[in-house]
Amino acid sequence: MKLFLRDQWAFAAFFLVQLILLLLIFALDGYWNESLMIYAVFLSVFFAGAFMVVRYLTHRSVYQRLSNPVESLEELMQTHGNAALSRALDETFMEHYRLYKEQLHAYENKQRDYTTFIQQWVHQMKTPISVIHLLLQNEDDPTAESVREEVDRIKRGLETVLYIARLDRFEQDFLIEPVTLHSLAQNVLAENKRLFIRNQVYPELKVDGHWRVESDEKWLSFVLTQLLTNAVRYSAGKSNKVTIRAYELGPSVALEVQDYGIGIPPEDTRRVYQPYFTGENGRKYPESTGMGLYLVKEICGRLHHGVELESEVGVGTTVRIIMSAVLPTLQDRKKAES
Amino acid sequence: MSTIMIVEDDPKINQLLQNQLEKYGYHTVNVEHFDRVMDVFTEVRPDLVLLDVNLPKFDGFYWCRQMRQESNCPILFISARDSKMDQVMALENGADDYITKPFDYDVVMAKIRSQLRRAYGLYAPQEGERTVEVAGLKLFLERMELSIHDNKVELSKKEVLLLEALMNQYPRVVSRERLLEKLWDEQFVDENTLNVYITRVRGKLKDMGLEGAVETVRGSGYRLKAVWEDGQ
């Protein structure tokens, strides 16, 4: 309405000026009939007003569209009536929408191709790594050990790349099901045993066999691997223990990785979830990428798990994943009853 | 002797797998032309198949379905693809298990043995018992026994793993890291536990009259020493 008035005030002013001009010409010519003039003015104003009302009614949706902010692209697709201006506006909007969509699609395709490429490339890299891995298995000299260590690092790096690429298509690549925390932790520990042995840090597993949570096994394994890698890295040379425990936390289950390592300075703790943030510790440890906790937070967010971090310099760091528990299975319930 | 067919297009992995399997007494057959997988399969009638997913022409899932129409033999997938979807696909196409690359020989061998056992009953008569021998000292891996001449001693699982590593590497040194890795099965093992196991193995060897057979190499690891040879 406001916009309509602002748009039409010039026309209204022009109309009034013209009306007065006309009346003046008649008056100056000596033709002065008051009632006729009032009648003429009334009639003109009435028709002009009617015109304005009709115009407003037919173009109302156009004015409304123009004065309200666009909230979604779909709003552009609504039709705005049958008037010439409305139709022209609709066509313009449609054209914008189409162009925009086209560019968006092109970009999406490019992005998807790129992700696919990265995934394929990682898989291709796994073959040479498998070969090296197999070749080294029966070797036991210090060189072989050193190469094994590097292969492990490449493996972990590739794994991270793969998971970052997968994160884009998370919706198509996860399956929530009951996950037994004990066996999950054991598998992750076994997969990373060389990391522990090499850094002379040993895990202490305090997870009861009965804890089961609603989660995706693969993503949760990846999260736990990230947490353990951090814990071991920042413990090496200071402490030789990392504790993994699970316990009840209100209506949920918490899975906790606690290390007794160097800890994170308080000014860094708030920013650890930012991508590429390495902070004080990152400068001391060249292997830090700053991606670990960012990915943990990202993945847990999508799995609807909570993440908590507590840390004290020189004392250690605790990271907690909070997940909803699976209701006790029938067997457990029977056991509890008997 | 069980025949194992390997369908893997990377020549090196193929060769390494063949060597390893033959070392453990299996007969291996590999595929050279990937459009003739089924011909080889029907001709050889393998007891077990190791199948890669990414292959030229058709993928492993396709070949798995084809093989299933002719045979019930165990089929193990070996692939770099590790998504849940691939594993589900493999099982739905008739596979028995799925191993992701890069893999350990130990894992592959264990899975092959368990599949063969499940499919054909006892594997022992087909394969013969696996043993490791160093100058008359014999380790029976399945029976978990160590013997020299007529002297026998029973071992625990971890002791077998320790001795297997030492005897396989004889006369070289085995690092502590390597031993820890071998012992770390489901339950992790720390340095102290390794010391305990080493002490136990030494005790058992001592019972057989082989004192000093496990030598500590400072800063590096342990080595088996054939002390019994001089005594003969």
XYZ file of C-alpha atoms in Angstrom:
570
model
C 0.000 0.000 0.000
C 2.769 2.373 1.000
C 4.741 1.538 -2.093
C 1.648 2.006 -4.242
C 1.058 5.444 -2.775
C 4.679 6.392 -3.217
C 4.556 5.106 -6.770
C 1.338 6.965 -7.625
C 1.709 10.311 -5.828
C 3.252 11.968 -8.896
C 0.284 10.877 -10.975
C -2.112 12.211 -8.308
C -0.254 15.526 -8.127
C -0.191 15.796 -11.910
C -3.903 15.097 -12.025
C -4.695 17.777 -9.415
C -2.490 20.366 -11.146
C -4.250 19.642 -14.430
C -7.651 19.920 -12.801
C -6.836 23.279 -11.213
C -5.328 24.480 -14.501
C -8.497 23.557 -16.370
C -10.716 25.276 -13.804
C -8.459 28.355 -13.938
C -8.713 28.575 -17.721
C -12.491 28.491 -17.495
C -12.528 31.024 -14.652
C -10.174 33.439 -16.425
C -12.325 33.164 -19.507
C -15.139 34.583 -17.370
C -17.091 31.445 -17.079
C -17.762 31.065 -13.379
C -20.385 28.660 -12.300
C -19.544 27.504 -8.836
C -21.851 24.513 -8.506
C -20.961 23.217 -11.972
C -17.299 23.501 -11.174
C -17.701 21.663 -7.856
C -19.627 19.021 -9.694
C -16.884 18.726 -12.348
C -14.195 18.527 -9.685
C -16.155 15.924 -7.776
C -16.740 13.856 -10.887
C -13.075 14.011 -12.015
C -11.766 13.171 -8.553
C -14.249 10.323 -8.281
C -13.168 8.752 -11.573
C -9.485 9.311 -10.844
C -10.012 7.714 -7.397
C -11.867 4.786 -8.935
C -9.051 4.366 -11.429
C -6.505 4.360 -8.613
C -8.489 1.811 -6.589
C -8.878 -0.511 -9.573
C -5.220 -0.114 -10.398
C -4.269 -0.901 -6.846
C -6.505 -3.949 -6.739
C -5.193 -5.408 -9.991
C -1.565 -4.760 -9.122
C -1.746 -5.383 -5.415
C 0.288 -8.629 -5.482
C 2.980 -6.918 -7.516
C 3.295 -4.141 -4.962
C 3.221 -6.577 -2.115
C 5.931 -8.652 -3.785
C 8.093 -5.586 -4.326
C 7.770 -4.279 -0.793
C 8.342 -7.595 1.081
C 11.770 -9.258 1.210
C 12.133 -12.521 -0.729
C 12.490 -15.377 1.706
C 12.698 -18.364 -0.611
C 13.339 -18.893 -4.278
C 9.927 -20.494 -4.650
C 8.277 -17.142 -3.892
C 9.607 -15.903 -7.203
C 7.601 -18.582 -8.943
C 4.199 -17.294 -7.738
C 2.079 -15.535 -10.345
C 1.083 -11.960 -9.704
C -2.129 -11.542 -11.616
C -3.110 -10.981 -15.203
C -2.269 -7.316 -15.771
C 0.421 -6.504 -18.332
C 2.832 -5.291 -15.681
C 2.230 -8.367 -13.522
C 2.847 -10.693 -16.421
C 6.028 -8.905 -17.388
C 7.200 -9.055 -13.803
C 6.426 -12.783 -13.591
C 8.383 -13.434 -16.740
C 11.377 -11.520 -15.462
C 11.301 -13.370 -12.182
C 11.006 -16.695 -13.967
C 13.951 -15.838 -16.123
C 16.043 -14.881 -13.096
C 15.011 -18.029 -11.349
C 15.902 -20.191 -14.336
C 19.299 -18.581 -14.790
C 20.028 -18.871 -11.126
C 18.988 -22.531 -11.052
C 21.084 -23.290 -14.096
C 24.178 -21.852 -12.500
C 23.415 -23.616 -9.257
C 23.061 -26.941 -11.061
C 26.293 -26.420 -12.933
C 28.020 -25.689 -9.678
C 26.434 -28.652 -7.918
C 27.512 -30.957 -10.729
C 31.024 -29.650 -10.555
C 31.087 -30.132 -6.825
C 29.742 -33.672 -7.130
C 32.239 -34.582 -9.838
C 35.002 -33.280 -7.660
C 33.854 -35.256 -4.629
C 33.558 -38.394 -6.732
C 37.010 -37.809 -8.110
C 38.483 -37.408 -4.635
C 36.795 -40.558 -3.428
C 38.002 -42.537 -6.410
C 41.466 -41.158 -6.056
C 41.616 -42.167 -2.397
C 40.533 -45.680 -3.357
C 43.170 -45.809 -6.051
C 45.804 -44.770 -3.541
C 44.750 -47.625 -1.319
C 46.120 -50.177 -3.772
C 49.766 -49.014 -3.612
C 49.388 -48.684 0.147
C 48.085 -52.251 0.326
C 51.094 -53.422 -1.660
C 53.548 -51.606 0.620
C 51.641 -52.840 3.636
C 51.885 -56.448 2.451
C 55.524 -56.159 1.416
C 56.478 -54.879 4.852
C 54.613 -57.435 6.884
C 57.360 -59.996 6.957
C 60.151 -57.464 7.412
C 61.389 -56.536 10.802
C 64.375 -54.242 10.447
C 64.295 -50.609 11.654
C 63.872 -49.271 8.108
C 60.780 -51.380 7.581
C 59.421 -50.196 10.903
C 59.993 -46.608 9.879
C 58.295 -47.117 6.509
C 55.393 -48.814 8.271
C 55.014 -45.745 10.436
C 54.851 -43.488 7.375
C 52.377 -45.807 5.657
C 50.172 -45.571 8.720
C 50.321 -41.802 8.501
C 49.357 -41.825 4.825
C 46.549 -44.217 5.634
C 45.189 -41.961 8.353
C 45.509 -38.939 6.061
C 43.629 -40.634 3.222
C 40.973 -41.801 5.628
C 40.418 -38.210 6.753
C 40.164 -36.993 3.143
C 37.650 -39.713 2.390
C 35.499 -38.814 5.367
C 35.593 -35.098 4.549
C 34.465 -35.903 1.003
C 31.741 -38.163 2.371
C 30.527 -35.484 4.755
C 29.045 -33.668 1.748
C 26.755 -36.562 1.037
C 26.197 -37.532 4.620
C 22.479 -38.048 4.138
C 23.103 -40.900 1.706
C 25.819 -42.548 3.695
C 24.698 -43.257 7.188
C 22.602 -45.796 8.960
C 21.447 -45.401 12.542
C 21.335 -48.714 14.359
C 22.192 -50.060 17.785
C 25.958 -49.960 18.238
C 27.692 -51.868 21.020
C 30.272 -49.503 22.455
C 32.582 -52.169 23.835
C 33.196 -53.961 20.551
C 33.339 -50.673 18.655
C 36.059 -49.381 20.982
C 37.926 -52.661 20.757
C 37.925 -52.617 16.968
C 39.106 -49.032 16.836
C 41.889 -49.805 19.314
C 42.981 -52.865 17.345
C 43.075 -50.865 14.112
C 45.261 -48.239 15.696
C 47.448 -50.524 17.762
C 50.651 -49.425 16.092
C 49.916 -45.795 16.952
C 49.691 -46.717 20.638
C 52.701 -49.012 20.636
C 54.917 -46.549 18.828
C 54.073 -43.706 21.186
C 54.240 -46.023 24.201
C 50.802 -44.973 25.290
C 48.399 -47.733 26.285
C 44.633 -47.638 26.370
C 42.568 -48.479 29.384
C 39.128 -49.642 28.311
C 36.417 -49.091 30.901
C 33.345 -49.777 28.803
C 30.803 -52.316 30.002
C 29.665 -54.846 27.456
C 26.035 -53.838 27.756
C 26.243 -50.216 26.621
C 24.502 -49.815 23.313
C 23.704 -46.525 21.619
C 21.775 -45.291 18.595
C 24.468 -44.317 16.129
C 26.229 -45.121 12.873
C 29.046 -47.540 13.488
C 31.389 -46.309 10.784
C 31.079 -42.616 11.525
C 31.320 -43.227 15.251
C 34.455 -45.332 14.689
C 35.950 -42.476 12.731
C 35.090 -40.014 15.509
C 36.660 -42.286 18.127
C 39.754 -42.736 15.954
C 40.152 -38.960 15.746
C 39.792 -38.577 19.506
C 42.259 -41.375 20.217
C 44.772 -40.036 17.705
C 44.646 -36.668 19.469
C 44.820 -38.246 22.900
C 47.830 -40.375 21.996
C 49.621 -37.585 20.181
C 49.343 -35.138 23.031
C 50.168 -37.787 25.651
C 53.331 -39.143 24.060
C 56.312 -38.670 26.326
C 54.261 -37.293 29.190
C 51.862 -39.999 30.207
C 51.444 -43.578 29.070
C 47.744 -43.991 29.586
C 44.564 -43.050 27.759
C 41.239 -43.976 29.299
C 38.126 -44.802 27.320
C 35.004 -45.124 29.404
C 31.257 -45.202 28.972
C 28.710 -44.271 31.591
C 25.147 -43.131 32.100
C 24.588 -39.402 31.866
C 20.971 -38.545 32.599
C 18.866 -40.183 29.903
C 21.921 -40.615 27.636
C 25.165 -42.516 27.452
C 28.497 -40.721 27.390
C 31.549 -42.161 25.695
C 34.619 -40.457 27.021
C 38.246 -40.362 25.955
C 40.498 -39.013 28.664
C 44.206 -38.408 28.331
C 46.722 -37.195 30.861
C 48.773 -35.260 28.344
C 49.727 -31.654 27.803
C 46.185 -30.244 27.766
C 44.812 -27.294 25.812
C 45.359 -23.660 26.948
C 42.056 -22.053 28.057
C 42.228 -19.364 25.352
C 42.236 -22.140 22.737
C 39.484 -24.395 24.099
C 36.657 -22.346 22.661
C 38.102 -22.439 19.178
C 39.171 -26.080 18.853
C 36.124 -26.980 16.775
C 36.966 -24.466 14.068
C 38.392 -25.993 10.903
C 42.156 -25.632 10.484
C 42.514 -24.245 13.999
C 45.611 -25.773 15.551
C 46.287 -23.389 18.404
C 49.202 -23.463 20.792
C 49.661 -27.246 20.633
C 49.541 -27.297 16.859
C 52.704 -25.251 16.735
C 54.501 -27.797 18.899
C 53.267 -30.819 16.967
C 53.791 -30.483 13.237
C 51.293 -33.232 12.439
C 48.301 -31.221 13.647
C 45.929 -30.353 10.845
C 43.293 -28.683 12.984
C 40.673 -30.860 11.313
C 40.228 -33.580 13.937
C 37.918 -31.887 16.402
C 36.184 -29.906 13.673
C 35.218 -33.193 11.998
C 34.231 -34.711 15.326
C 31.878 -31.815 16.005
C 30.503 -31.827 12.439
C 29.831 -35.568 12.397
C 28.395 -35.666 15.905
C 26.110 -32.779 14.980
C 24.724 -34.758 12.074
C 24.338 -37.897 14.157
C 22.618 -35.809 16.857
C 25.279 -36.542 19.446
C 26.564 -33.942 21.876
C 30.262 -33.130 22.243
C 31.875 -31.768 25.395
C 35.499 -30.936 26.014
C 37.319 -30.247 29.242
C 40.981 -29.533 29.409
C 43.613 -28.233 31.745
C 47.170 -27.465 30.722
C 49.547 -30.051 32.095
C 46.760 -32.215 33.478
C 45.039 -33.568 30.411
C 42.030 -33.419 28.175
C 38.677 -35.164 28.282
C 36.343 -35.307 25.313
C 32.853 -36.677 25.787
C 30.388 -37.839 23.153
C 26.829 -37.920 24.421
C 24.474 -40.285 22.657
C 21.015 -41.638 23.277
C 21.007 -45.150 24.628
C 19.262 -48.119 23.125
C 16.512 -49.333 25.422
C 17.552 -52.486 27.226
C 17.035 -55.514 25.062
C 14.604 -58.194 26.117
C 17.436 -60.351 27.377
C 18.817 -57.624 29.584
C 15.390 -56.990 30.999
C 14.907 -60.669 31.752
C 18.254 -60.761 33.478
C 17.287 -57.771 35.568
C 14.008 -59.421 36.580
C 15.462 -62.741 37.616
C 45.226 -79.325 -0.407
C 42.664 -76.562 -0.883
C 42.611 -74.642 -4.125
C 42.104 -70.903 -3.808
C 41.225 -68.749 -6.770
C 42.392 -65.140 -6.682
C 40.554 -62.602 -8.827
C 42.548 -59.401 -8.380
C 43.670 -57.056 -11.122
C 46.622 -55.511 -9.359
C 49.526 -57.778 -10.304
C 51.562 -57.055 -7.196
C 48.813 -57.699 -4.698
C 47.954 -60.812 -6.674
C 51.529 -62.066 -6.496
C 51.940 -61.270 -2.804
C 48.720 -63.053 -1.930
C 49.756 -66.073 -3.977
C 53.120 -66.281 -2.246
C 51.577 -66.018 1.166
C 48.911 -68.622 0.458
C 51.394 -71.035 -1.051
C 53.627 -70.613 1.956
C 50.781 -71.948 4.038
C 50.254 -74.896 1.763
C 47.338 -73.775 -0.392
C 47.179 -74.275 -4.109
C 46.438 -70.969 -5.870
C 44.965 -70.113 -9.242
C 44.821 -66.595 -10.605
C 42.964 -64.956 -13.445
C 44.789 -63.266 -16.289
C 41.950 -62.350 -18.628
C 39.155 -60.650 -16.821
C 36.541 -61.557 -19.406
C 37.256 -65.226 -18.760
C 36.703 -65.324 -14.994
C 33.901 -67.856 -15.255
C 35.849 -70.153 -17.601
C 38.662 -70.364 -15.086
C 36.169 -70.879 -12.297
C 34.362 -73.789 -13.980
C 37.621 -75.363 -15.034
C 39.379 -75.166 -11.662
C 36.431 -75.621 -9.294
C 38.236 -73.811 -6.483
C 37.502 -74.475 -2.808
C 37.486 -70.755 -2.072
C 37.551 -67.517 -4.068
C 39.214 -64.197 -3.178
C 37.467 -61.557 -5.228
C 38.235 -57.892 -5.791
C 35.327 -55.486 -6.362
C 36.893 -53.090 -8.862
C 37.786 -55.176 -11.888
C 38.066 -54.424 -15.576
C 34.899 -55.151 -17.632
C 32.527 -56.372 -14.905
C 32.780 -55.755 -11.189
C 33.220 -58.347 -8.493
C 29.533 -58.291 -7.588
C 28.696 -59.477 -11.099
C 31.188 -62.339 -10.986
C 30.013 -63.284 -7.531
C 26.458 -63.694 -8.809
C 27.707 -65.784 -11.727
C 29.745 -68.042 -9.456
C 26.818 -68.499 -7.101
C 24.796 -70.049 -9.900
C 27.326 -72.823 -10.158
C 28.799 -73.317 -6.736
C 28.419 -72.825 -3.018
C 32.113 -72.408 -2.333
C 33.112 -69.626 0.074
C 33.674 -66.277 -1.650
C 35.638 -63.568 0.159
C 35.673 -60.031 -1.147
C 38.861 -57.985 -0.937
C 38.328 -54.336 -1.714
C 39.496 -50.806 -1.084
C 35.863 -49.721 -0.934
C 34.791 -49.686 2.665
C 31.350 -48.143 2.710
C 28.535 -50.023 4.354
C 26.712 -50.030 1.017
C 29.497 -52.028 -0.660
C 29.583 -54.568 2.117
C 25.831 -55.003 2.001
C 25.988 -55.341 -1.807
C 28.678 -58.005 -1.493
C 26.723 -60.058 0.995
C 23.523 -59.705 -1.018
C 25.297 -60.924 -4.121
C 26.284 -64.072 -2.295
C 29.646 -63.334 -0.671
C 30.593 -64.877 2.656
C 32.824 -62.148 4.000
C 34.365 -58.803 3.135
C 37.953 -57.692 3.808
C 38.954 -54.069 3.247
C 42.308 -53.000 1.865
C 44.901 -52.463 3.144
C 44.714 -55.741 5.042
C 47.029 -57.890 7.134
C 48.054 -61.360 6.048
C 46.961 -62.586 9.464
C 43.420 -61.380 8.884
C 43.161 -62.903 5.418
C 44.600 -66.202 6.540
C 42.327 -66.380 9.568
C 39.248 -65.638 7.485
C 40.220 -68.171 4.818
C 40.766 -70.842 7.449
C 37.469 -70.138 9.163
C 35.544 -70.162 5.862
C 37.137 -73.424 4.763
C 36.431 -74.972 8.118
C 32.810 -73.893 7.952
C 32.333 -75.095 4.401
C 34.254 -78.361 4.426
C 34.522 -79.281 8.063
C 37.972 -79.910 9.464
C 40.717 -78.134 7.672
C 43.512 -80.042 9.362
C 43.488 -83.137 7.129
C 43.507 -81.008 3.970
C 46.189 -78.656 5.012
C 48.325 -80.570 7.424
C 49.151 -78.986 10.696
C 51.010 -75.718 10.515
C 54.346 -75.900 12.210
C 57.389 -73.684 12.539
C 60.740 -75.329 13.003
C 64.135 -74.033 14.006
C 66.944 -76.557 14.169
C 64.821 -79.336 15.612
C 62.723 -77.113 17.864
C 59.168 -77.512 16.598
C 56.191 -75.297 17.298
C 52.730 -76.775 16.557
C 50.510 -73.763 15.993
C 47.131 -75.463 16.184
C 47.936 -77.858 19.007
C 49.758 -75.047 20.862
C 52.686 -77.265 21.682
C 56.410 -76.891 21.554
C 58.654 -79.921 21.188
C 62.294 -80.798 20.873
C 63.309 -84.455 20.506
C 60.771 -86.161 22.770
C 60.433 -83.251 25.087
C 57.042 -81.546 24.896
C 55.502 -78.542 26.573
C 52.046 -77.000 26.336
C 51.738 -73.296 25.577
C 49.116 -70.596 25.965
C 47.845 -68.666 22.963
C 50.009 -65.622 23.628
C 53.085 -67.772 24.181
C 52.490 -69.423 20.820
C 52.271 -65.996 19.155
C 55.512 -64.880 20.797
C 57.405 -68.005 19.838
C 55.984 -67.969 16.314
C 57.329 -64.459 15.800
C 60.740 -65.306 17.274
C 61.080 -68.551 15.331
C 59.919 -67.032 12.041
C 62.529 -64.331 12.332
C 65.282 -66.624 13.564
C 68.155 -65.760 13.794
C 67.208 -62.094 13.517
C 66.077 -59.767 16.275
C 62.369 -59.100 16.746
C 61.615 -55.630 18.071
C 59.500 -55.129 21.144
C 57.045 -53.072 19.083
C 56.559 -55.963 16.701
C 55.935 -58.391 19.532
C 53.461 -56.049 21.183
C 51.656 -55.753 17.874
C 51.465 -59.537 17.506
C 50.171 -60.042 21.027
C 47.592 -57.274 20.795
C 44.625 -59.332 19.825
C 41.392 -58.261 21.373
C 42.978 -57.388 24.642
C 45.726 -54.826 24.412
C 49.063 -55.582 25.901
C 51.420 -53.062 27.441
C 55.164 -53.235 27.976
C 54.879 -54.814 31.414
C 52.606 -57.562 30.177
C 55.054 -58.306 27.386
C 57.801 -58.707 29.998
C 55.605 -61.154 31.884
C 54.993 -63.232 28.763
C 58.676 -63.238 27.865
C 59.477 -64.455 31.362
C 56.891 -67.226 31.015
C 58.249 -68.345 27.642
C 61.740 -68.399 29.094
C 60.456 -70.472 31.998
C 58.904 -73.037 29.668
C 62.040 -73.218 27.566
C 64.032 -73.687 30.733
C 61.785 -76.618 31.665
C 62.830 -78.191 28.374
C 66.431 -77.602 29.239
C 66.833 -74.648 26.911
C 68.022 -71.927 29.199
C 69.030 -68.679 27.518
C 67.262 -69.487 24.243
C 65.519 -66.105 24.244
C 68.158 -63.445 24.270
C 67.512 -59.814 25.134
C 69.069 -57.363 22.708
C 69.407 -54.064 24.473
C 67.420 -51.190 23.033
C 66.113 -53.307 20.227
C 64.216 -56.456 21.169
C 64.578 -60.198 21.498
C 66.297 -62.915 19.541
C 66.040 -66.662 19.533
C 69.344 -68.403 20.076
C 69.734 -72.035 19.159
C 71.492 -72.936 22.401
C 70.437 -76.557 22.008
C 72.579 -77.078 18.941
C 75.868 -76.626 20.813
C 74.726 -78.983 23.532
C 74.146 -81.833 21.136
